[in-house]
């Protein structure tokens, strides 16, 4: 498939922001989360000195919350990028259309997907991927699912951006959205690992896959 340049540029920006976001997400302290945990532990132990210590470590956590601000900035950028990518899915620029991302939406697409799985699954078990010209419905479906997962991450993230209380307890709904946000990231990470593994396997198979998505490459 021939990807138009806007798709290639968006892919690079999305990959950069998402990979940085995942790294930051592992390292950051979340203001408000600490606060609640500190309150709970202080109450359960009923020890004022301990609560005082928690308070100090809280202040320390808030000092470190610049990482959380980077997380918010990257999150809003990712939300904007995914909206742009999905908007392009309703245009006719090469490689952008939503039918490319969701081949299983039509009967014909589902048939192609089935045929491809039947003919290529034995190769996958040996770590061999067929060249893109021999069918790419599986790859496209995986790309579509990745974008949907990013959309779910962005939707929950933007809700948290407006609803998260950095200095106190969270409402029940915001707490649930926070849990969902953390749960969805597991799927996103798994898909990204598989996506990068697929790229490596394609390259080992001699398919010049990177040139298909590198911005401004021929
Ligand atoms: C080091 C990181 C990455 C590399 C090397 C990489 C590589 C590639 C390559 C080579 C393609 C072209 C596949 C084809 O020929 O059909 C592609 C497409 C794609 N990649 Fe990545 N990718 C990376 C990270 C990501 C991340 C983090 C996402 C997260 C959403 C992502 C989502 C996609 C999507 C959705 C497509 C299809 C293009 C589109 O429709 O927008 N990639 N990637």
Short mmCIF file of C-alpha atoms and ligand atoms in Angstrom, two decimals:
data_model
loop_
_atom_site.label_atom_id
_atom_site.label_comp_id
_atom_site.label_asym_id
_atom_site.label_seq_id
_atom_site.Cartn_x
_atom_site.Cartn_y
_atom_site.Cartn_z
CA UNK A 1 0.00 0.00 0.00
CA UNK A 2 1.20 3.45 -0.84
CA UNK A 3 0.91 5.74 2.21
CA UNK A 4 0.57 9.46 1.43
CA UNK A 5 2.99 11.81 3.19
CA UNK A 6 0.49 13.16 5.77
CA UNK A 7 -0.05 9.57 6.98
CA UNK A 8 3.71 9.00 7.17
CA UNK A 9 4.34 12.22 9.09
CA UNK A 10 1.46 11.51 11.50
CA UNK A 11 2.82 7.97 12.03
CA UNK A 12 6.28 9.30 12.97
CA UNK A 13 4.85 11.89 15.37
CA UNK A 14 2.44 9.37 16.92
CA UNK A 15 5.18 6.75 17.34
CA UNK A 16 7.53 9.31 18.93
CA UNK A 17 4.89 10.69 21.31
CA UNK A 18 3.52 7.24 22.25
CA UNK A 19 6.89 5.65 22.93
CA UNK A 20 7.94 8.68 25.06
CA UNK A 21 4.56 8.60 26.81
CA UNK A 22 4.93 4.94 27.74
CA UNK A 23 8.41 5.61 29.19
CA UNK A 24 7.19 8.68 31.15
CA UNK A 25 4.14 6.73 32.37
CA UNK A 26 6.45 4.19 34.02
CA UNK A 27 8.53 6.83 35.80
CA UNK A 28 6.12 9.58 36.86
CA UNK A 29 4.35 10.19 40.16
CA UNK A 30 0.67 11.03 39.81
CA UNK A 31 -0.34 13.99 42.00
CA UNK A 32 -3.53 13.17 43.92
CA UNK A 33 -2.96 9.41 43.74
CA UNK A 34 -0.20 9.74 46.36
CA UNK A 35 -2.38 12.02 48.39
CA UNK A 36 -5.16 9.44 48.61
CA UNK A 37 -2.76 6.57 49.34
CA UNK A 38 -1.11 8.65 52.06
CA UNK A 39 -4.47 9.42 53.67
CA UNK A 40 -5.50 5.77 53.64
CA UNK A 41 -2.25 4.54 55.15
CA UNK A 42 -2.27 7.33 57.75
CA UNK A 43 -5.81 6.42 58.82
CA UNK A 44 -5.25 2.71 58.95
CA UNK A 45 -2.11 2.95 61.05
CA UNK A 46 -3.53 5.85 63.07
CA UNK A 47 -0.06 7.20 63.57
CA UNK A 48 0.42 10.94 63.36
CA UNK A 49 4.19 10.84 62.98
CA UNK A 50 3.81 8.52 60.03
CA UNK A 51 1.20 10.84 58.54
CA UNK A 52 3.69 13.67 58.88
CA UNK A 53 6.30 11.66 56.99
CA UNK A 54 3.76 10.85 54.32
CA UNK A 55 2.97 14.53 54.08
CA UNK A 56 6.64 15.30 53.43
CA UNK A 57 6.95 12.58 50.81
CA UNK A 58 3.77 14.00 49.30
CA UNK A 59 5.42 17.40 48.94
CA UNK A 60 8.39 15.63 47.35
CA UNK A 61 6.07 13.83 44.92
CA UNK A 62 4.45 17.13 43.96
CA UNK A 63 7.87 18.64 43.29
CA UNK A 64 8.48 15.77 40.92
CA UNK A 65 5.15 16.23 39.16
CA UNK A 66 6.85 17.95 36.18
CA UNK A 67 6.87 14.47 34.68
CA UNK A 68 3.12 14.39 35.12
CA UNK A 69 2.92 17.69 33.25
CA UNK A 70 4.95 16.22 30.39
CA UNK A 71 2.54 13.26 30.48
CA UNK A 72 -0.41 15.66 30.17
CA UNK A 73 1.25 17.57 27.34
CA UNK A 74 2.10 14.38 25.41
CA UNK A 75 -1.39 13.01 26.09
CA UNK A 76 -3.11 16.07 24.62
CA UNK A 77 -0.72 15.96 21.63
CA UNK A 78 -1.51 12.26 21.07
CA UNK A 79 -5.25 13.01 21.29
CA UNK A 80 -4.84 15.71 18.62
CA UNK A 81 -2.73 13.42 16.38
CA UNK A 82 -5.19 10.52 16.61
CA UNK A 83 -8.09 12.86 15.76
CA UNK A 84 -6.15 14.05 12.69
CA UNK A 85 -5.41 10.46 11.64
CA UNK A 86 -9.03 9.45 12.04
CA UNK A 87 -10.19 12.55 10.15
CA UNK A 88 -7.90 11.50 7.26
CA UNK A 89 -9.62 8.09 7.30
CA UNK A 90 -12.60 9.85 5.70
CA UNK A 91 -10.58 11.27 2.80
CA UNK A 92 -9.33 9.63 -0.37
CA UNK A 93 -5.63 10.30 0.14
CA UNK A 94 -3.60 7.13 -0.56
CA UNK A 95 -3.48 4.59 2.27
CA UNK A 96 -5.69 6.68 4.57
CA UNK A 97 -9.19 5.30 4.13
CA UNK A 98 -10.99 3.64 7.08
CA UNK A 99 -11.71 0.59 4.86
CA UNK A 100 -7.94 -0.04 4.90
CA UNK A 101 -7.94 -0.04 8.69
CA UNK A 102 -11.06 -2.13 9.20
CA UNK A 103 -11.17 -4.71 6.37
CA UNK A 104 -13.40 -6.94 8.52
CA UNK A 105 -16.18 -4.40 8.15
CA UNK A 106 -17.23 -5.78 4.75
CA UNK A 107 -17.98 -9.37 3.73
CA UNK A 108 -15.34 -9.23 1.02
CA UNK A 109 -12.79 -7.93 3.52
CA UNK A 110 -13.61 -10.71 6.00
CA UNK A 111 -13.14 -13.30 3.25
CA UNK A 112 -9.74 -11.84 2.33
CA UNK A 113 -8.78 -11.86 6.01
CA UNK A 114 -9.78 -15.51 6.34
CA UNK A 115 -7.89 -16.55 3.19
CA UNK A 116 -4.81 -14.69 4.33
CA UNK A 117 -4.84 -16.28 7.79
CA UNK A 118 -5.32 -19.76 6.26
CA UNK A 119 -2.49 -19.38 3.76
CA UNK A 120 0.00 -17.53 6.00
CA UNK A 121 -0.51 -18.90 9.54
CA UNK A 122 1.99 -21.75 9.10
CA UNK A 123 4.70 -19.20 8.17
CA UNK A 124 3.91 -17.05 11.24
CA UNK A 125 4.61 -20.04 13.47
CA UNK A 126 8.12 -20.13 12.01
CA UNK A 127 8.57 -16.36 12.42
CA UNK A 128 8.11 -15.73 8.68
CA UNK A 129 5.82 -13.00 7.38
CA UNK A 130 4.60 -12.93 3.78
CA UNK A 131 5.55 -9.94 1.63
CA UNK A 132 2.94 -7.14 1.80
CA UNK A 133 2.05 -7.64 -1.89
CA UNK A 134 0.77 -11.14 -0.99
CA UNK A 135 -1.97 -9.69 1.20
CA UNK A 136 -2.00 -7.23 4.04
CA UNK A 137 -5.48 -7.55 5.54
CA UNK A 138 -4.10 -8.91 8.83
CA UNK A 139 -1.56 -6.08 9.12
CA UNK A 140 -4.20 -3.48 8.28
CA UNK A 141 -6.61 -4.92 10.85
CA UNK A 142 -3.86 -4.75 13.48
CA UNK A 143 -3.16 -1.10 12.54
CA UNK A 144 -6.89 -0.31 12.83
CA UNK A 145 -7.10 -1.93 16.26
CA UNK A 146 -4.01 -0.03 17.41
CA UNK A 147 -5.57 3.25 16.39
CA UNK A 148 -8.81 2.36 18.22
CA UNK A 149 -6.83 1.52 21.35
CA UNK A 150 -4.96 4.83 21.08
CA UNK A 151 -8.35 6.55 20.70
CA UNK A 152 -9.62 4.85 23.88
CA UNK A 153 -6.43 5.90 25.72
CA UNK A 154 -6.87 9.46 24.49
CA UNK A 155 -10.59 9.61 25.40
CA UNK A 156 -9.99 8.36 28.95
CA UNK A 157 -6.87 10.56 29.25
CA UNK A 158 -8.70 13.73 28.18
CA UNK A 159 -11.52 12.91 30.66
CA UNK A 160 -8.90 12.57 33.42
CA UNK A 161 -7.22 15.81 32.30
CA UNK A 162 -10.43 17.70 33.04
CA UNK A 163 -11.71 15.59 35.95
CA UNK A 164 -8.65 14.52 37.98
CA UNK A 165 -8.27 16.22 41.35
CA UNK A 166 -4.53 16.69 41.97
CA UNK A 167 -5.02 17.68 45.60
CA UNK A 168 -7.63 15.35 46.99
CA UNK A 169 -9.94 12.41 46.54
CA UNK A 170 -11.30 11.38 43.12
CA UNK A 171 -15.01 10.94 42.37
CA UNK A 172 -16.18 7.36 41.76
CA UNK A 173 -16.48 7.96 38.00
CA UNK A 174 -13.04 9.54 37.65
CA UNK A 175 -11.56 6.70 39.68
CA UNK A 176 -13.13 4.18 37.24
CA UNK A 177 -11.92 6.13 34.21
CA UNK A 178 -8.42 6.13 35.75
CA UNK A 179 -8.57 2.35 36.18
CA UNK A 180 -9.73 1.95 32.57
CA UNK A 181 -6.90 4.24 31.37
CA UNK A 182 -4.33 2.06 33.16
CA UNK A 183 -5.95 -1.16 31.90
CA UNK A 184 -6.07 -0.08 28.24
CA UNK A 185 -2.36 0.78 28.22
CA UNK A 186 -1.57 -2.94 28.70
CA UNK A 187 -3.22 -3.70 25.33
CA UNK A 188 -1.51 -0.75 23.69
CA UNK A 189 1.91 -1.90 24.88
CA UNK A 190 1.23 -5.47 23.70
CA UNK A 191 0.18 -4.21 20.24
CA UNK A 192 3.20 -1.92 19.95
CA UNK A 193 5.56 -4.79 20.85
CA UNK A 194 3.87 -7.04 18.23
CA UNK A 195 3.92 -4.20 15.66
CA UNK A 196 7.65 -3.64 16.11
CA UNK A 197 8.26 -7.41 16.08
CA UNK A 198 6.35 -7.63 12.77
CA UNK A 199 8.50 -4.83 11.32
CA UNK A 200 11.70 -6.67 12.38
CA UNK A 201 10.43 -9.97 10.88
CA UNK A 202 9.50 -8.22 7.62
CA UNK A 203 12.96 -6.67 7.43
CA UNK A 204 14.58 -10.06 8.10
CA UNK A 205 12.45 -11.39 5.24
CA UNK A 206 13.92 -8.72 2.96
CA UNK A 207 10.74 -6.61 2.65
CA UNK A 208 11.53 -2.90 2.49
CA UNK A 209 8.71 -2.07 4.85
CA UNK A 210 10.21 1.02 6.49
CA UNK A 211 10.32 2.91 3.19
CA UNK A 212 6.55 2.51 2.94
CA UNK A 213 6.00 4.62 6.06
CA UNK A 214 9.14 6.83 6.33
CA UNK A 215 8.13 10.45 5.63
CA UNK A 216 9.14 11.68 2.17
CA UNK A 217 10.90 8.38 1.27
CA UNK A 218 10.45 7.20 -2.32
C1 LIG B 1 9.72 2.25 16.52
C2 LIG B 1 8.43 2.32 16.35
C3 LIG B 1 7.68 1.97 15.09
C4 LIG B 1 8.09 1.49 13.88
C5 LIG B 1 9.50 1.12 13.46
C6 LIG B 1 6.93 1.37 13.04
C7 LIG B 1 6.92 0.93 11.73
C8 LIG B 1 5.86 0.90 10.89
C9 LIG B 1 5.88 0.50 9.51
C10 LIG B 1 7.10 0.01 8.78
C11 LIG B 1 4.64 0.64 9.01
C12 LIG B 1 4.20 0.36 7.57
C13 LIG B 1 3.42 -0.91 7.52
C14 LIG B 1 2.96 -1.17 6.11
O1 LIG B 1 3.79 -1.20 5.25
O2 LIG B 1 1.75 -1.35 5.93
C15 LIG B 1 3.80 1.13 10.08
C16 LIG B 1 2.47 1.43 9.95
C17 LIG B 1 1.68 1.79 11.00
N1 LIG B 1 2.05 1.94 12.32
FE1 LIG B 1 3.91 1.85 13.03
N2 LIG B 1 5.83 1.78 13.74
C18 LIG B 1 6.25 2.15 14.99
C19 LIG B 1 5.46 2.60 16.01
C20 LIG B 1 4.10 2.70 15.95
C21 LIG B 1 3.28 3.07 17.06
C22 LIG B 1 3.78 3.45 18.46
C23 LIG B 1 2.01 3.04 16.62
C24 LIG B 1 0.84 3.35 17.51
C25 LIG B 1 -0.32 3.57 17.15
C26 LIG B 1 2.01 2.67 15.22
C27 LIG B 1 0.92 2.53 14.41
C28 LIG B 1 0.95 2.28 13.04
C29 LIG B 1 -0.19 2.37 12.17
C30 LIG B 1 -1.61 2.70 12.58
C31 LIG B 1 0.28 2.08 10.88
C32 LIG B 1 -0.51 2.12 9.56
C33 LIG B 1 -0.40 3.52 9.00
C34 LIG B 1 -1.68 4.26 9.26
O3 LIG B 1 -2.71 3.81 8.78
O4 LIG B 1 -1.64 5.29 9.96
N3 LIG B 1 3.31 2.45 14.86
N4 LIG B 1 4.56 1.27 11.22
#
